[in-house]
CSV table of C-alpha atoms in Angstrom, one decimal:
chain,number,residue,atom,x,y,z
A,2,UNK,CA,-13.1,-26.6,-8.9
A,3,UNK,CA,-13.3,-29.9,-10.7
A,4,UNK,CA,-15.5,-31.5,-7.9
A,5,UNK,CA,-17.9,-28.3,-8.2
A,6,UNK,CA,-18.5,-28.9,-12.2
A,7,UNK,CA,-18.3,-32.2,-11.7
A,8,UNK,CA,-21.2,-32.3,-8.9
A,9,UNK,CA,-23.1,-29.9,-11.8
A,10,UNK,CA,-22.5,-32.6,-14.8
A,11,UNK,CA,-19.5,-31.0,-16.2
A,12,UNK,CA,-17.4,-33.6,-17.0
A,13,UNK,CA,-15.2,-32.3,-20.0
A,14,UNK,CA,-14.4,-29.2,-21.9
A,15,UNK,CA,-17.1,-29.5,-24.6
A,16,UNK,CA,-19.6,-29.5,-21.6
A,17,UNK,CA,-18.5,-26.3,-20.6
A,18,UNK,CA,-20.4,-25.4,-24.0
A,19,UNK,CA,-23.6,-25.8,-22.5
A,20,UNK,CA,-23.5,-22.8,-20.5
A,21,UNK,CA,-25.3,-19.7,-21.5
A,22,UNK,CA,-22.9,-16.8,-22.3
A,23,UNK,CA,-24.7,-14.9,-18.9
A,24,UNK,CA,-24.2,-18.1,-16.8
A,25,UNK,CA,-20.5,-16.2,-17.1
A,26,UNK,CA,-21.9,-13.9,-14.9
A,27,UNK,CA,-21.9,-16.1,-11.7
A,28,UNK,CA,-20.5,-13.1,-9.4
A,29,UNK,CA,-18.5,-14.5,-6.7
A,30,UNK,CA,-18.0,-18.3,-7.6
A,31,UNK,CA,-14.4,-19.2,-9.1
A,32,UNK,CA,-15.9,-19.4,-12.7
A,33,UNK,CA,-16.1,-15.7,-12.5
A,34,UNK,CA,-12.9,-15.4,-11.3
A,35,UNK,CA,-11.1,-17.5,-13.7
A,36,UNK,CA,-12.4,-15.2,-16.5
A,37,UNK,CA,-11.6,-11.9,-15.4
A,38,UNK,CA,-8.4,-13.9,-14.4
A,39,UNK,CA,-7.5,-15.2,-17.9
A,40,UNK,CA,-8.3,-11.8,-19.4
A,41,UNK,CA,-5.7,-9.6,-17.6
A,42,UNK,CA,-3.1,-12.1,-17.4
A,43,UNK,CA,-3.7,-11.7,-21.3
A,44,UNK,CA,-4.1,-8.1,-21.6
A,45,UNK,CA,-1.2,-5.6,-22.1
A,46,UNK,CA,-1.4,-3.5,-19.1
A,47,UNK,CA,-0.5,-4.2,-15.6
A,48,UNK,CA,-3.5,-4.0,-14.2
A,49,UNK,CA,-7.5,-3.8,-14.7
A,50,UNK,CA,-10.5,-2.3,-13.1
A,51,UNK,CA,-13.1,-5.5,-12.0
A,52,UNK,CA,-16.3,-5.2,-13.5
A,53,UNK,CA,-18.8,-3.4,-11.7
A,54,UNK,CA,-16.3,-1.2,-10.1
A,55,UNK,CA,-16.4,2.4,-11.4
A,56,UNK,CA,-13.8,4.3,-9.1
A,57,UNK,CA,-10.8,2.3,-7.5
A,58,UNK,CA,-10.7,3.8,-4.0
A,59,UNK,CA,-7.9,3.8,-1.4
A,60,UNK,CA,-8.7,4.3,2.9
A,61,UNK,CA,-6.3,7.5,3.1
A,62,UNK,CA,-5.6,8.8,6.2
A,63,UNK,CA,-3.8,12.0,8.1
A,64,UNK,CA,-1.1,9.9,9.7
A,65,UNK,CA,-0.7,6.4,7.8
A,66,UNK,CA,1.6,3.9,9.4
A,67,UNK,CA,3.2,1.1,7.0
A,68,UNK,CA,3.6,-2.1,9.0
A,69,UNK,CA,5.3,-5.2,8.3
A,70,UNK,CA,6.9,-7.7,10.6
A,71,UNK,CA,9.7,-10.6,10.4
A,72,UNK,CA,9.5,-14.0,12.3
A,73,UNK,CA,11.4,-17.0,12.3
A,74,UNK,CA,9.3,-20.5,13.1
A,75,UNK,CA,10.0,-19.5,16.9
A,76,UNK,CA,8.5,-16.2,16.9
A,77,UNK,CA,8.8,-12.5,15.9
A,78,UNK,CA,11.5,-10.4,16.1
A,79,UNK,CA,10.8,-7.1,14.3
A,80,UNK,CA,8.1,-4.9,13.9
A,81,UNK,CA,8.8,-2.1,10.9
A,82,UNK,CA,6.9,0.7,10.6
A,83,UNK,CA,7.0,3.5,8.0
A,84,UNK,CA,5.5,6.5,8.8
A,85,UNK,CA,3.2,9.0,6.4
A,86,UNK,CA,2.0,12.7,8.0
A,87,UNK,CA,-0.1,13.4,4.8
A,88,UNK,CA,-1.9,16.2,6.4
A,89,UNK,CA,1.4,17.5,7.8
A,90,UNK,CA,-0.3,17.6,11.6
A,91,UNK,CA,3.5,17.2,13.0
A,92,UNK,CA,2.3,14.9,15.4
A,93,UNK,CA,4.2,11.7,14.6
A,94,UNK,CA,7.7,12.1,13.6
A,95,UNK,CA,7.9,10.7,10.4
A,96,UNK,CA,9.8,8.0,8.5
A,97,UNK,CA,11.0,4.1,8.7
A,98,UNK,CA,11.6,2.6,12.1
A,99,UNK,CA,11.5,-0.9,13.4
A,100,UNK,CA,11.2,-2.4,16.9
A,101,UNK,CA,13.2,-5.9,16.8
A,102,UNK,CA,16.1,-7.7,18.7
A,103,UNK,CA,19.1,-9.6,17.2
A,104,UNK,CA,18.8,-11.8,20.3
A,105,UNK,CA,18.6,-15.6,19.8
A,106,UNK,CA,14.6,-16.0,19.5
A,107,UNK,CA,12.8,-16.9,22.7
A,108,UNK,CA,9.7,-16.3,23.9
A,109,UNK,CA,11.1,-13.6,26.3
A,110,UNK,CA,12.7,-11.8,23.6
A,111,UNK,CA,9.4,-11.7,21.3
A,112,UNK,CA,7.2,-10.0,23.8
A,113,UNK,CA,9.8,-7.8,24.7
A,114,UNK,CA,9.9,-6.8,20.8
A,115,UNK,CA,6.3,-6.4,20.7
A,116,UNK,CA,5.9,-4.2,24.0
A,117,UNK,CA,8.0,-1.7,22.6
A,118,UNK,CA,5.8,-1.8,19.4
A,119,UNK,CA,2.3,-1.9,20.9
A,120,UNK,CA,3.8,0.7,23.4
A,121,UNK,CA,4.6,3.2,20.6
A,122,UNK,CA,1.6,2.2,18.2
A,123,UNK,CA,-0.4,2.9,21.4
A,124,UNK,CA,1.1,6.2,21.8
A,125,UNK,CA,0.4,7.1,18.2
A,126,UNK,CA,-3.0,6.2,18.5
A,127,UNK,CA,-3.5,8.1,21.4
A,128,UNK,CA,-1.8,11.3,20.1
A,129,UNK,CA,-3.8,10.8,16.5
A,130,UNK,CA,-7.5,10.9,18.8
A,131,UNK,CA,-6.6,14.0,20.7
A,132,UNK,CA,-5.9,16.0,17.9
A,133,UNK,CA,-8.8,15.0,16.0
A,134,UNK,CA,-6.4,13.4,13.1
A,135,UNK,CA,-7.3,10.4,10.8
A,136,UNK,CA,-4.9,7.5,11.3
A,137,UNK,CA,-4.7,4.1,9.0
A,138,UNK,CA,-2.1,1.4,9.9
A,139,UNK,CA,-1.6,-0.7,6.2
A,140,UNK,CA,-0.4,-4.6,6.2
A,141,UNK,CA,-0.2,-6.5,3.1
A,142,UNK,CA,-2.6,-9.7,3.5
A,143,UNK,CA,-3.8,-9.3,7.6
A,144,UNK,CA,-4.1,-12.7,8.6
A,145,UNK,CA,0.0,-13.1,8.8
A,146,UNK,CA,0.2,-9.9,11.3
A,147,UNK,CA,-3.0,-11.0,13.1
A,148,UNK,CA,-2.0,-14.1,13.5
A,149,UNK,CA,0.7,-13.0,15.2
A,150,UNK,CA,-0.6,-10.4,17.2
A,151,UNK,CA,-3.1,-12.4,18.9
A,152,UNK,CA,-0.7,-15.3,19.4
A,153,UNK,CA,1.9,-12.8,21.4
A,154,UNK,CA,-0.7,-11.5,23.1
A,155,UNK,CA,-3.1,-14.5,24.4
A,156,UNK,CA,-1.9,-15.0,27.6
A,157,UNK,CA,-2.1,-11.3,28.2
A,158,UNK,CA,-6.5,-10.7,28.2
A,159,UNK,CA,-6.3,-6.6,28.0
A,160,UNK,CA,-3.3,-6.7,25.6
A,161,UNK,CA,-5.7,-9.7,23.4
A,162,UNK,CA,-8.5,-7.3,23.7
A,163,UNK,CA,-6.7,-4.2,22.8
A,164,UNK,CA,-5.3,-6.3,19.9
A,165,UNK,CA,-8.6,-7.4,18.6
A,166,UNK,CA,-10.0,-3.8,18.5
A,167,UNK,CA,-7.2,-2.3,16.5
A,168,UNK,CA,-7.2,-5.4,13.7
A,169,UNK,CA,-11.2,-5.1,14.1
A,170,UNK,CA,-11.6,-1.3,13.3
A,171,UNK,CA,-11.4,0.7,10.5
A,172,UNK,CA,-7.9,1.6,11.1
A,173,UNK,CA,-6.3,-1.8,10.4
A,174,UNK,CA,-6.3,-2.2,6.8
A,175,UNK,CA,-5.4,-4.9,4.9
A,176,UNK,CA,-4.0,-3.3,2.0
A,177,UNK,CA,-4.0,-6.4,-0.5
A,178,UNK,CA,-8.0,-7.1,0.3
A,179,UNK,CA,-8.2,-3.1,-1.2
A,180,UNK,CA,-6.2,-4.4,-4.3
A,181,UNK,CA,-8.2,-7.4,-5.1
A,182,UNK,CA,-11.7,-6.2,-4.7
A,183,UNK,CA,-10.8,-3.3,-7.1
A,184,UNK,CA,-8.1,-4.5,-9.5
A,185,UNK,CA,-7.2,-7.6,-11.4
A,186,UNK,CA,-3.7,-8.6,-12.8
A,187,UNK,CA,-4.5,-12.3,-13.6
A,188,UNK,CA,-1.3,-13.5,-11.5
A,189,UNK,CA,-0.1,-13.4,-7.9
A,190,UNK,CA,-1.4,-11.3,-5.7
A,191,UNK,CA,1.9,-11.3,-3.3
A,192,UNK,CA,3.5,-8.4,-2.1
A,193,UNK,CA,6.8,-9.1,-4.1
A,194,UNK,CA,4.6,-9.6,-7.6
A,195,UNK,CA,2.1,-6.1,-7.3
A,196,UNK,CA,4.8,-3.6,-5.7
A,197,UNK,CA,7.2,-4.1,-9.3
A,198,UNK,CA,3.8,-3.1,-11.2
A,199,UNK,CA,3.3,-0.3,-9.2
A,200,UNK,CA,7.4,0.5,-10.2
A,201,UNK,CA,8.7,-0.7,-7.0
A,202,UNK,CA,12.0,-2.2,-6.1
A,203,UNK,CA,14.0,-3.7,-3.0
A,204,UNK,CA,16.8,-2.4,-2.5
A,205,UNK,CA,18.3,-5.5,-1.0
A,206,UNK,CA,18.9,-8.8,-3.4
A,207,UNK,CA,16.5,-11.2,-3.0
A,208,UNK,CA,14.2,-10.2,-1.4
A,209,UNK,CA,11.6,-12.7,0.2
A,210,UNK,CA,10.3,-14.1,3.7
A,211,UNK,CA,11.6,-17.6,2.8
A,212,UNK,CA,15.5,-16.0,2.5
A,213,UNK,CA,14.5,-13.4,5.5
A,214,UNK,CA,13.9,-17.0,7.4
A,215,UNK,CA,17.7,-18.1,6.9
A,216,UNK,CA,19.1,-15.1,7.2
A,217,UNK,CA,17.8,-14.5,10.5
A,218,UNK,CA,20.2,-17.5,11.3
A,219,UNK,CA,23.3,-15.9,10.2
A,220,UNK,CA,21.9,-12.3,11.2
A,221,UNK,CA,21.8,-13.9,15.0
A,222,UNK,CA,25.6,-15.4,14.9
A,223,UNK,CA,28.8,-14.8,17.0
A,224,UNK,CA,30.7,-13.8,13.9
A,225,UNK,CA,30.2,-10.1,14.0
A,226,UNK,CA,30.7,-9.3,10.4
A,227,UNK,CA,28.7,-11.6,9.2
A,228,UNK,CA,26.0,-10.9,11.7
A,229,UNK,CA,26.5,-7.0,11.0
A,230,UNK,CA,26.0,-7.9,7.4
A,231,UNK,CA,22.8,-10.2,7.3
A,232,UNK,CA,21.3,-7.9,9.9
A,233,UNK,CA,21.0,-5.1,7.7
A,234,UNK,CA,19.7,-7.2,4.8
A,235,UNK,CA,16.9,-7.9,6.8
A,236,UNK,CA,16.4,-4.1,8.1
A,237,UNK,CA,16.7,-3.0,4.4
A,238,UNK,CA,14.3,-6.0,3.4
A,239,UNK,CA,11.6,-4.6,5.7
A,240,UNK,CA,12.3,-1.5,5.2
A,241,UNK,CA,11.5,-2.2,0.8
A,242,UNK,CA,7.7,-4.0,2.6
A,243,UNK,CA,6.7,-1.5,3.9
A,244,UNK,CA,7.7,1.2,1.6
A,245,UNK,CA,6.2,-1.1,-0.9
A,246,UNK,CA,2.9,-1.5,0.5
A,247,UNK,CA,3.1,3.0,0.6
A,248,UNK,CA,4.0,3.0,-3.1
A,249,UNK,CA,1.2,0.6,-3.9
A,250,UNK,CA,-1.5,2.7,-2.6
A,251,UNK,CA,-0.7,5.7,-4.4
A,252,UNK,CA,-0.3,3.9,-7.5
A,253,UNK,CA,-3.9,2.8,-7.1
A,254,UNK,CA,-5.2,6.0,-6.1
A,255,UNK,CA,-3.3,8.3,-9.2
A,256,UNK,CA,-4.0,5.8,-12.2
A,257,UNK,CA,-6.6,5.3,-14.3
A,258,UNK,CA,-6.7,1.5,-14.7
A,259,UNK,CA,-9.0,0.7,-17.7
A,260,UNK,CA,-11.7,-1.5,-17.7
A,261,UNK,CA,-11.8,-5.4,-17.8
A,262,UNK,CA,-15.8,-6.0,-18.9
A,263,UNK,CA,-17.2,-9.2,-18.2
A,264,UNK,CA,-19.1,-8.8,-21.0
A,265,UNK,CA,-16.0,-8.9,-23.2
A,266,UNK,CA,-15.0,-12.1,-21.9
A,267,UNK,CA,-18.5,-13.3,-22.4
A,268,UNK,CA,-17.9,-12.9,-25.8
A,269,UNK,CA,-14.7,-14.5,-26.4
């Protein structure tokens, strides 16, 4: 940011000055951003509508699947899913599960995780387009499950491809990109930060991928009550990510956020 107003001869503060109150209007660049920033971090509500938006809208779906996943540096080992049967088709029994191994991670024991995932997202896909229904599949920030994905999957060329057209398609939605081209809070934009606005909690202490990390360790080792314990920390972890990505959504779709002008922080 410095480099771009410095390129622009914007050296100090006072230069800033020089800009025309519409110049704040640069939609897109990070000047723009860093307004609408500054005001809701300094507002009192949780939350604000972006300028330019008039309705905040949500991709709803019959059958909406919740997924989150845990990995360790050496790979995945769980895929949870929460399911939602909004239209109450009864075709997908619903609920939390998740598809993981307490194993020691190798690279046998991640794509055996993931078959039995893919095999059962699979199914529910298949299931959802005979009956006609609407499916969504929600992560919070895509590029940490795509990444994955298509990393289990690339020696694998009709797995890959079946990969890419689910996180290419309207199904795959990446639930935070919703948030942030509608809403604005001024701070992070993490999981763990927007789920408590929306009045979510964990149930587990702690929650976050760094402790999920060294847990894992102890979750994996021969001394069964500790193992037992950290185990279902981290099932009750994934379990609060993907309810939380759930609560989010319908705590954008039933409140009325108010405004956040850009004309207002023009002004000031």
């Amino acid at each position: 940011q410095i480099a771009r107003l410095d390129a622009r001869g914007f050296v100090t503060a006072a230069d800033i000055l020089r800009l025309d109150p519409l110049t704040a209007e640069f939609s897109g660049t990070w000047l723009a951003e860093a307004i609408i920033g500054a005001h809701a971090a300094l507002g009192s509500e949780p939350a604000y509508v972006r300028p330019g938006i008039d309705i905040v809208s949500v991709p709803r779906a019959d059958v909406e699947l919740d997924i989150d996943m845990e990995n360790t540096f050496n790979g995945v080992y769980m895929w949870g899913i929460h399911v939602t049967d909004r239209s109450n088709t009864g075709l997908v029994p619903t609920g939390y599960q998740s598809f993981h191994s307490w194993e020691p991670m190798t690279e046998q024991v991640e794509r055996d995780v993931f078959n039995r995932f893919w095999k059962w997202l699979r199914n529910v896909q298949t299931t959802c387009d005979e009956a006609g229904a609407s499916l969504c599949a929600y992560v919070w920030h895509e590029p940490a499950e795509n990444a994955q994905l298509l990393r289990v999957t690339k020696s694998d060329p009709l797995l890959h491809h079946e990969v890419e057209a689910l996180i290419e398609s309207e199904q795959w939605v990446d639930l935070r990109q919703v948030f942030l081209t509608q809403l604005a809070t001024g701070g992070s934009t993490g999981l763990k930060a927007i789920a408590p606005l929306a009045g979510f909690s964990w149930d587990v202490a702690d929650p976050g991928g760094a402790m999920s990390m060294v847990y894992h360790g102890l979750a994996v080792s021969d001394d069964a009550d500790v193992a037992l314990h950290h185990r279902a920390w981290l099932t009750g972890y994934n379990r609060g990510d993907v309810l939380a990505t759930l609560r989010i959504r319908e705590w954008m779709e039933t409140t009325t956020f108010p405004s956040l002008h850009l004309e207002q922080a023009q002004s000031s």
